[in-house]
């Protein structure tokens, strides 16, 4: 009993460190109504994210490609210490009744993590949220503001943060992603 408990903690601790832990279960935010996966595909730039990372990548972007009606591939890239790093993942609509509640994984040995589209107009911005309950005692979460362009107007970013806050998601520690000097580098 005791050793399996230790093993669980050995497994989840690195995850917890990488994310923001909060007491209690995950919030239940409302998601984009009538979400259209096809319209969401294509290139998105990371405008801001939660939590901040210690090793800060710049020029972070995702390129989504539909593979079937309900699944997609994502190719993510960033510039870190002057080098372009890429990672590929896959995603699915896990329940057709909730098309905005996507699941995503960057490794075929890992299960899908929640990747919920809280709000998007498909052509300017998208708000993404991922939350995981741990032992039903606390939860860890990720949040992203994404844009079709490398920067978004201040007002759009503020409205996005307000939407997260209205859904009981704490974005006070959200940080802007550097998207300057990217097109020169890439
Ligand atoms: C995104 O992926 C598609 C399909 O693989 C590819 O044709 C396109 O060039 C990619 N776009 C960017 C910006 O990487």
PDB file of N, CA, C and O in Angstrom, residues 38-100:
ATOM      1  N   UNK A  38     -12.913  21.442 -38.106  1.00  0.00           N
ATOM      2  CA  UNK A  38     -12.295  21.739 -39.399  1.00  0.00           C
ATOM      3  C   UNK A  38     -11.843  23.194 -39.472  1.00  0.00           C
ATOM      4  O   UNK A  38     -10.742  23.501 -39.937  1.00  0.00           O
ATOM      5  N   UNK A  39     -12.699  24.096 -38.990  1.00  0.00           N
ATOM      6  CA  UNK A  39     -12.363  25.521 -39.031  1.00  0.00           C
ATOM      7  C   UNK A  39     -11.227  25.887 -38.075  1.00  0.00           C
ATOM      8  O   UNK A  39     -10.571  26.908 -38.232  1.00  0.00           O
ATOM      9  N   UNK A  40     -11.034  25.035 -37.069  1.00  0.00           N
ATOM     10  CA  UNK A  40      -9.984  25.290 -36.082  1.00  0.00           C
ATOM     11  C   UNK A  40      -8.592  24.889 -36.605  1.00  0.00           C
ATOM     12  O   UNK A  40      -7.569  25.346 -36.103  1.00  0.00           O
ATOM     13  N   UNK A  41      -8.571  24.055 -37.648  1.00  0.00           N
ATOM     14  CA  UNK A  41      -7.292  23.550 -38.161  1.00  0.00           C
ATOM     15  C   UNK A  41      -6.432  24.689 -38.716  1.00  0.00           C
ATOM     16  O   UNK A  41      -6.898  25.794 -38.927  1.00  0.00           O
ATOM     17  N   UNK A  42      -5.153  24.384 -38.956  1.00  0.00           N
ATOM     18  CA  UNK A  42      -4.244  25.381 -39.516  1.00  0.00           C
ATOM     19  C   UNK A  42      -3.287  25.920 -38.473  1.00  0.00           C
ATOM     20  O   UNK A  42      -3.068  25.301 -37.432  1.00  0.00           O
ATOM     21  N   UNK A  43      -2.752  27.083 -38.772  1.00  0.00           N
ATOM     22  CA  UNK A  43      -1.654  27.634 -37.979  1.00  0.00           C
ATOM     23  C   UNK A  43      -2.147  28.565 -36.874  1.00  0.00           C
ATOM     24  O   UNK A  43      -2.935  29.479 -37.124  1.00  0.00           O
ATOM     25  N   UNK A  44      -1.669  28.309 -35.655  1.00  0.00           N
ATOM     26  CA  UNK A  44      -1.981  29.161 -34.500  1.00  0.00           C
ATOM     27  C   UNK A  44      -0.674  29.537 -33.797  1.00  0.00           C
ATOM     28  O   UNK A  44       0.208  28.696 -33.632  1.00  0.00           O
ATOM     29  N   UNK A  45      -0.602  30.774 -33.359  1.00  0.00           N
ATOM     30  CA  UNK A  45       0.562  31.236 -32.602  1.00  0.00           C
ATOM     31  C   UNK A  45       0.189  31.332 -31.130  1.00  0.00           C
ATOM     32  O   UNK A  45      -0.932  31.731 -30.796  1.00  0.00           O
ATOM     33  N   UNK A  46       1.128  30.982 -30.259  1.00  0.00           N
ATOM     34  CA  UNK A  46       0.865  31.103 -28.818  1.00  0.00           C
ATOM     35  C   UNK A  46       1.091  32.557 -28.397  1.00  0.00           C
ATOM     36  O   UNK A  46       2.179  33.089 -28.538  1.00  0.00           O
ATOM     37  N   UNK A  47       0.040  33.176 -27.886  1.00  0.00           N
ATOM     38  CA  UNK A  47       0.106  34.579 -27.459  1.00  0.00           C
ATOM     39  C   UNK A  47       0.496  34.674 -25.982  1.00  0.00           C
ATOM     40  O   UNK A  47       1.329  35.486 -25.592  1.00  0.00           O
ATOM     41  N   UNK A  48      -0.129  33.834 -25.159  1.00  0.00           N
ATOM     42  CA  UNK A  48       0.168  33.813 -23.720  1.00  0.00           C
ATOM     43  C   UNK A  48      -0.171  32.441 -23.182  1.00  0.00           C
ATOM     44  O   UNK A  48      -0.972  31.709 -23.768  1.00  0.00           O
ATOM     45  N   UNK A  49       0.491  32.097 -22.050  1.00  0.00           N
ATOM     46  CA  UNK A  49       0.183  30.793 -21.471  1.00  0.00           C
ATOM     47  C   UNK A  49       0.349  30.779 -19.957  1.00  0.00           C
ATOM     48  O   UNK A  49       0.979  31.649 -19.360  1.00  0.00           O
ATOM     49  N   UNK A  50      -0.257  29.765 -19.403  1.00  0.00           N
ATOM     50  CA  UNK A  50      -0.176  29.495 -17.976  1.00  0.00           C
ATOM     51  C   UNK A  50       0.228  28.037 -17.826  1.00  0.00           C
ATOM     52  O   UNK A  50      -0.381  27.182 -18.453  1.00  0.00           O
ATOM     53  N   UNK A  51       1.231  27.683 -17.051  1.00  0.00           N
ATOM     54  CA  UNK A  51       2.084  28.582 -16.286  1.00  0.00           C
ATOM     55  C   UNK A  51       3.257  29.080 -17.118  1.00  0.00           C
ATOM     56  O   UNK A  51       3.475  28.606 -18.226  1.00  0.00           O
ATOM     57  N   UNK A  52       4.026  29.985 -16.543  1.00  0.00           N
ATOM     58  CA  UNK A  52       5.253  30.429 -17.183  1.00  0.00           C
ATOM     59  C   UNK A  52       6.245  29.277 -17.116  1.00  0.00           C
ATOM     60  O   UNK A  52       6.229  28.504 -16.173  1.00  0.00           O
ATOM     61  N   UNK A  53       7.113  29.157 -18.102  1.00  0.00           N
ATOM     62  CA  UNK A  53       8.120  28.107 -18.062  1.00  0.00           C
ATOM     63  C   UNK A  53       9.449  28.705 -17.664  1.00  0.00           C
ATOM     64  O   UNK A  53       9.718  29.861 -17.930  1.00  0.00           O
ATOM     65  N   UNK A  54      10.296  27.885 -17.041  1.00  0.00           N
ATOM     66  CA  UNK A  54      11.615  28.377 -16.657  1.00  0.00           C
ATOM     67  C   UNK A  54      12.503  28.505 -17.882  1.00  0.00           C
ATOM     68  O   UNK A  54      13.181  29.482 -18.081  1.00  0.00           O
ATOM     69  N   UNK A  55      12.460  27.465 -18.712  1.00  0.00           N
ATOM     70  CA  UNK A  55      13.192  27.513 -19.960  1.00  0.00           C
ATOM     71  C   UNK A  55      12.252  28.131 -20.967  1.00  0.00           C
ATOM     72  O   UNK A  55      11.333  27.484 -21.449  1.00  0.00           O
ATOM     73  N   UNK A  56      12.469  29.383 -21.285  1.00  0.00           N
ATOM     74  CA  UNK A  56      11.481  30.053 -22.118  1.00  0.00           C
ATOM     75  C   UNK A  56      11.749  29.899 -23.601  1.00  0.00           C
ATOM     76  O   UNK A  56      12.763  30.348 -24.102  1.00  0.00           O
ATOM     77  N   UNK A  57      10.807  29.261 -24.297  1.00  0.00           N
ATOM     78  CA  UNK A  57      10.895  29.178 -25.745  1.00  0.00           C
ATOM     79  C   UNK A  57      10.248  30.411 -26.350  1.00  0.00           C
ATOM     80  O   UNK A  57       9.379  31.006 -25.738  1.00  0.00           O
ATOM     81  N   UNK A  58      10.703  30.790 -27.517  1.00  0.00           N
ATOM     82  CA  UNK A  58      10.089  31.909 -28.234  1.00  0.00           C
ATOM     83  C   UNK A  58       9.407  31.376 -29.487  1.00  0.00           C
ATOM     84  O   UNK A  58       9.628  30.233 -29.880  1.00  0.00           O
ATOM     85  N   UNK A  59       8.610  32.199 -30.122  1.00  0.00           N
ATOM     86  CA  UNK A  59       8.058  31.891 -31.446  1.00  0.00           C
ATOM     87  C   UNK A  59       7.277  30.572 -31.438  1.00  0.00           C
ATOM     88  O   UNK A  59       7.370  29.785 -32.387  1.00  0.00           O
ATOM     89  N   UNK A  60       6.548  30.320 -30.347  1.00  0.00           N
ATOM     90  CA  UNK A  60       5.839  29.047 -30.237  1.00  0.00           C
ATOM     91  C   UNK A  60       4.599  29.058 -31.134  1.00  0.00           C
ATOM     92  O   UNK A  60       3.814  30.000 -31.106  1.00  0.00           O
ATOM     93  N   UNK A  61       4.490  28.017 -31.960  1.00  0.00           N
ATOM     94  CA  UNK A  61       3.319  27.899 -32.827  1.00  0.00           C
ATOM     95  C   UNK A  61       2.914  26.454 -33.027  1.00  0.00           C
ATOM     96  O   UNK A  61       3.728  25.537 -32.829  1.00  0.00           O
ATOM     97  N   UNK A  62       1.648  26.264 -33.366  1.00  0.00           N
ATOM     98  CA  UNK A  62       1.085  24.933 -33.620  1.00  0.00           C
ATOM     99  C   UNK A  62       0.462  24.936 -35.006  1.00  0.00           C
ATOM    100  O   UNK A  62      -0.153  25.915 -35.404  1.00  0.00           O
ATOM    101  N   UNK A  63       0.612  23.816 -35.689  1.00  0.00           N
ATOM    102  CA  UNK A  63      -0.031  23.666 -36.992  1.00  0.00           C
ATOM    103  C   UNK A  63      -0.904  22.407 -36.934  1.00  0.00           C
ATOM    104  O   UNK A  63      -0.392  21.300 -36.827  1.00  0.00           O
ATOM    105  N   UNK A  64      -2.212  22.617 -36.977  1.00  0.00           N
ATOM    106  CA  UNK A  64      -3.162  21.507 -36.850  1.00  0.00           C
ATOM    107  C   UNK A  64      -3.619  21.044 -38.235  1.00  0.00           C
ATOM    108  O   UNK A  64      -3.944  21.868 -39.089  1.00  0.00           O
ATOM    109  N   UNK A  65      -3.638  19.724 -38.429  1.00  0.00           N
ATOM    110  CA  UNK A  65      -4.102  19.159 -39.698  1.00  0.00           C
ATOM    111  C   UNK A  65      -5.119  18.063 -39.410  1.00  0.00           C
ATOM    112  O   UNK A  65      -4.844  17.149 -38.618  1.00  0.00           O
ATOM    113  N   UNK A  66      -6.265  18.146 -40.065  1.00  0.00           N
ATOM    114  CA  UNK A  66      -7.301  17.139 -39.877  1.00  0.00           C
ATOM    115  C   UNK A  66      -6.830  15.805 -40.460  1.00  0.00           C
ATOM    116  O   UNK A  66      -6.277  15.765 -41.560  1.00  0.00           O
ATOM    117  N   UNK A  67      -7.024  14.697 -39.732  1.00  0.00           N
ATOM    118  CA  UNK A  67      -6.666  13.388 -40.277  1.00  0.00           C
ATOM    119  C   UNK A  67      -7.928  12.573 -40.578  1.00  0.00           C
ATOM    120  O   UNK A  67      -7.977  11.848 -41.563  1.00  0.00           O
ATOM    121  N   UNK A  68      -8.937  12.672 -39.719  1.00  0.00           N
ATOM    122  CA  UNK A  68     -10.257  12.132 -40.032  1.00  0.00           C
ATOM    123  C   UNK A  68     -11.239  13.208 -39.574  1.00  0.00           C
ATOM    124  O   UNK A  68     -10.820  14.259 -39.092  1.00  0.00           O
ATOM    125  N   UNK A  69     -12.514  12.921 -39.691  1.00  0.00           N
ATOM    126  CA  UNK A  69     -13.543  13.884 -39.278  1.00  0.00           C
ATOM    127  C   UNK A  69     -13.389  14.290 -37.807  1.00  0.00           C
ATOM    128  O   UNK A  69     -13.696  15.407 -37.426  1.00  0.00           O
ATOM    129  N   UNK A  70     -12.882  13.346 -36.999  1.00  0.00           N
ATOM    130  CA  UNK A  70     -12.802  13.567 -35.554  1.00  0.00           C
ATOM    131  C   UNK A  70     -11.405  13.500 -34.967  1.00  0.00           C
ATOM    132  O   UNK A  70     -11.246  13.341 -33.760  1.00  0.00           O
ATOM    133  N   UNK A  71     -10.395  13.538 -35.813  1.00  0.00           N
ATOM    134  CA  UNK A  71      -9.036  13.483 -35.273  1.00  0.00           C
ATOM    135  C   UNK A  71      -8.099  14.368 -36.085  1.00  0.00           C
ATOM    136  O   UNK A  71      -8.402  14.742 -37.221  1.00  0.00           O
ATOM    137  N   UNK A  72      -6.993  14.718 -35.473  1.00  0.00           N
ATOM    138  CA  UNK A  72      -6.062  15.632 -36.139  1.00  0.00           C
ATOM    139  C   UNK A  72      -4.630  15.369 -35.682  1.00  0.00           C
ATOM    140  O   UNK A  72      -4.393  14.665 -34.703  1.00  0.00           O
ATOM    141  N   UNK A  73      -3.711  15.941 -36.455  1.00  0.00           N
ATOM    142  CA  UNK A  73      -2.314  15.914 -36.103  1.00  0.00           C
ATOM    143  C   UNK A  73      -1.927  17.326 -35.724  1.00  0.00           C
ATOM    144  O   UNK A  73      -2.489  18.281 -36.248  1.00  0.00           O
ATOM    145  N   UNK A  74      -0.981  17.470 -34.810  1.00  0.00           N
ATOM    146  CA  UNK A  74      -0.488  18.808 -34.508  1.00  0.00           C
ATOM    147  C   UNK A  74       1.024  18.787 -34.530  1.00  0.00           C
ATOM    148  O   UNK A  74       1.660  17.857 -34.033  1.00  0.00           O
ATOM    149  N   UNK A  75       1.571  19.791 -35.178  1.00  0.00           N
ATOM    150  CA  UNK A  75       3.022  19.938 -35.229  1.00  0.00           C
ATOM    151  C   UNK A  75       3.340  21.248 -34.520  1.00  0.00           C
ATOM    152  O   UNK A  75       2.919  22.313 -34.957  1.00  0.00           O
ATOM    153  N   UNK A  76       4.051  21.149 -33.386  1.00  0.00           N
ATOM    154  CA  UNK A  76       4.353  22.339 -32.586  1.00  0.00           C
ATOM    155  C   UNK A  76       5.821  22.678 -32.725  1.00  0.00           C
ATOM    156  O   UNK A  76       6.664  21.786 -32.801  1.00  0.00           O
ATOM    157  N   UNK A  77       6.113  23.963 -32.756  1.00  0.00           N
ATOM    158  CA  UNK A  77       7.516  24.346 -32.828  1.00  0.00           C
ATOM    159  C   UNK A  77       7.802  25.576 -31.979  1.00  0.00           C
ATOM    160  O   UNK A  77       6.906  26.366 -31.683  1.00  0.00           O
ATOM    161  N   UNK A  78       9.052  25.684 -31.569  1.00  0.00           N
ATOM    162  CA  UNK A  78       9.493  26.844 -30.799  1.00  0.00           C
ATOM    163  C   UNK A  78      10.967  27.072 -31.078  1.00  0.00           C
ATOM    164  O   UNK A  78      11.660  26.187 -31.587  1.00  0.00           O
ATOM    165  N   UNK A  79      11.415  28.268 -30.748  1.00  0.00           N
ATOM    166  CA  UNK A  79      12.838  28.568 -30.844  1.00  0.00           C
ATOM    167  C   UNK A  79      13.367  28.647 -29.420  1.00  0.00           C
ATOM    168  O   UNK A  79      12.873  29.423 -28.601  1.00  0.00           O
ATOM    169  N   UNK A  80      14.323  27.766 -29.110  1.00  0.00           N
ATOM    170  CA  UNK A  80      14.887  27.733 -27.776  1.00  0.00           C
ATOM    171  C   UNK A  80      16.407  27.755 -27.893  1.00  0.00           C
ATOM    172  O   UNK A  80      16.986  26.902 -28.567  1.00  0.00           O
ATOM    173  N   UNK A  81      17.035  28.725 -27.265  1.00  0.00           N
ATOM    174  CA  UNK A  81      18.491  28.895 -27.337  1.00  0.00           C
ATOM    175  C   UNK A  81      18.969  28.899 -28.785  1.00  0.00           C
ATOM    176  O   UNK A  81      19.932  28.211 -29.137  1.00  0.00           O
ATOM    177  N   UNK A  82      18.230  29.639 -29.609  1.00  0.00           N
ATOM    178  CA  UNK A  82      18.642  29.809 -31.000  1.00  0.00           C
ATOM    179  C   UNK A  82      18.369  28.643 -31.932  1.00  0.00           C
ATOM    180  O   UNK A  82      18.721  28.681 -33.100  1.00  0.00           O
ATOM    181  N   UNK A  83      17.744  27.586 -31.401  1.00  0.00           N
ATOM    182  CA  UNK A  83      17.455  26.434 -32.254  1.00  0.00           C
ATOM    183  C   UNK A  83      15.960  26.188 -32.359  1.00  0.00           C
ATOM    184  O   UNK A  83      15.236  26.372 -31.388  1.00  0.00           O
ATOM    185  N   UNK A  84      15.525  25.741 -33.540  1.00  0.00           N
ATOM    186  CA  UNK A  84      14.111  25.400 -33.712  1.00  0.00           C
ATOM    187  C   UNK A  84      13.886  23.987 -33.191  1.00  0.00           C
ATOM    188  O   UNK A  84      14.605  23.053 -33.562  1.00  0.00           O
ATOM    189  N   UNK A  85      12.929  23.845 -32.296  1.00  0.00           N
ATOM    190  CA  UNK A  85      12.572  22.517 -31.784  1.00  0.00           C
ATOM    191  C   UNK A  85      11.164  22.200 -32.215  1.00  0.00           C
ATOM    192  O   UNK A  85      10.278  23.036 -32.106  1.00  0.00           O
ATOM    193  N   UNK A  86      10.953  20.959 -32.683  1.00  0.00           N
ATOM    194  CA  UNK A  86       9.627  20.557 -33.143  1.00  0.00           C
ATOM    195  C   UNK A  86       9.170  19.325 -32.389  1.00  0.00           C
ATOM    196  O   UNK A  86       9.983  18.482 -32.015  1.00  0.00           O
ATOM    197  N   UNK A  87       7.873  19.250 -32.187  1.00  0.00           N
ATOM    198  CA  UNK A  87       7.298  18.057 -31.579  1.00  0.00           C
ATOM    199  C   UNK A  87       5.935  17.819 -32.215  1.00  0.00           C
ATOM    200  O   UNK A  87       5.199  18.772 -32.474  1.00  0.00           O
ATOM    201  N   UNK A  88       5.640  16.542 -32.514  1.00  0.00           N
ATOM    202  CA  UNK A  88       4.364  16.212 -33.140  1.00  0.00           C
ATOM    203  C   UNK A  88       3.448  15.511 -32.162  1.00  0.00           C
ATOM    204  O   UNK A  88       3.903  14.756 -31.313  1.00  0.00           O
ATOM    205  N   UNK A  89       2.176  15.756 -32.289  1.00  0.00           N
ATOM    206  CA  UNK A  89       1.189  15.105 -31.447  1.00  0.00           C
ATOM    207  C   UNK A  89      -0.053  14.755 -32.241  1.00  0.00           C
ATOM    208  O   UNK A  89      -0.139  15.044 -33.429  1.00  0.00           O
ATOM    209  N   UNK A  90      -0.977  14.084 -31.550  1.00  0.00           N
ATOM    210  CA  UNK A  90      -2.249  13.761 -32.176  1.00  0.00           C
ATOM    211  C   UNK A  90      -3.377  14.179 -31.241  1.00  0.00           C
ATOM    212  O   UNK A  90      -3.176  14.284 -30.033  1.00  0.00           O
ATOM    213  N   UNK A  91      -4.535  14.419 -31.813  1.00  0.00           N
ATOM    214  CA  UNK A  91      -5.682  14.810 -31.004  1.00  0.00           C
ATOM    215  C   UNK A  91      -6.962  14.207 -31.542  1.00  0.00           C
ATOM    216  O   UNK A  91      -7.018  13.786 -32.708  1.00  0.00           O
ATOM    217  N   UNK A  92      -7.971  14.145 -30.672  1.00  0.00           N
ATOM    218  CA  UNK A  92      -9.263  13.573 -31.051  1.00  0.00           C
ATOM    219  C   UNK A  92     -10.414  14.321 -30.385  1.00  0.00           C
ATOM    220  O   UNK A  92     -10.242  14.963 -29.355  1.00  0.00           O
ATOM    221  N   UNK A  93     -11.581  14.203 -31.007  1.00  0.00           N
ATOM    222  CA  UNK A  93     -12.829  14.561 -30.341  1.00  0.00           C
ATOM    223  C   UNK A  93     -13.208  13.303 -29.577  1.00  0.00           C
ATOM    224  O   UNK A  93     -13.462  12.262 -30.171  1.00  0.00           O
ATOM    225  N   UNK A  94     -13.193  13.370 -28.231  1.00  0.00           N
ATOM    226  CA  UNK A  94     -13.387  12.149 -27.454  1.00  0.00           C
ATOM    227  C   UNK A  94     -14.851  11.737 -27.354  1.00  0.00           C
ATOM    228  O   UNK A  94     -15.160  10.564 -27.235  1.00  0.00           O
ATOM    229  N   UNK A  95     -15.749  12.726 -27.390  1.00  0.00           N
ATOM    230  CA  UNK A  95     -17.175  12.437 -27.341  1.00  0.00           C
ATOM    231  C   UNK A  95     -17.876  13.392 -28.304  1.00  0.00           C
ATOM    232  O   UNK A  95     -17.875  14.603 -28.072  1.00  0.00           O
ATOM    233  N   UNK A  96     -18.457  12.851 -29.396  1.00  0.00           N
ATOM    234  CA  UNK A  96     -19.084  13.720 -30.410  1.00  0.00           C
ATOM    235  C   UNK A  96     -20.158  14.650 -29.831  1.00  0.00           C
ATOM    236  O   UNK A  96     -20.473  15.672 -30.435  1.00  0.00           O
ATOM    237  N   UNK A  97     -20.675  14.316 -28.645  1.00  0.00           N
ATOM    238  CA  UNK A  97     -21.667  15.194 -28.010  1.00  0.00           C
ATOM    239  C   UNK A  97     -21.006  16.466 -27.475  1.00  0.00           C
ATOM    240  O   UNK A  97     -21.677  17.458 -27.228  1.00  0.00           O
ATOM    241  N   UNK A  98     -19.686  16.401 -27.248  1.00  0.00           N
ATOM    242  CA  UNK A  98     -18.947  17.570 -26.750  1.00  0.00           C
ATOM    243  C   UNK A  98     -17.751  17.847 -27.662  1.00  0.00           C
ATOM    244  O   UNK A  98     -16.606  17.583 -27.290  1.00  0.00           O
ATOM    245  N   UNK A  99     -18.025  18.355 -28.872  1.00  0.00           N
ATOM    246  CA  UNK A  99     -16.960  18.490 -29.872  1.00  0.00           C
ATOM    247  C   UNK A  99     -15.829  19.436 -29.477  1.00  0.00           C
ATOM    248  O   UNK A  99     -14.715  19.311 -30.003  1.00  0.00           O
ATOM    249  N   UNK A 100     -16.065  20.371 -28.551  1.00  0.00           N
ATOM    250  CA  UNK A 100     -15.004  21.309 -28.168  1.00  0.00           C
ATOM    251  C   UNK A 100     -14.075  20.730 -27.109  1.00  0.00           C
ATOM    252  O   UNK A 100     -13.035  21.306 -26.802  1.00  0.00           O
TER     253      UNK A 100
END
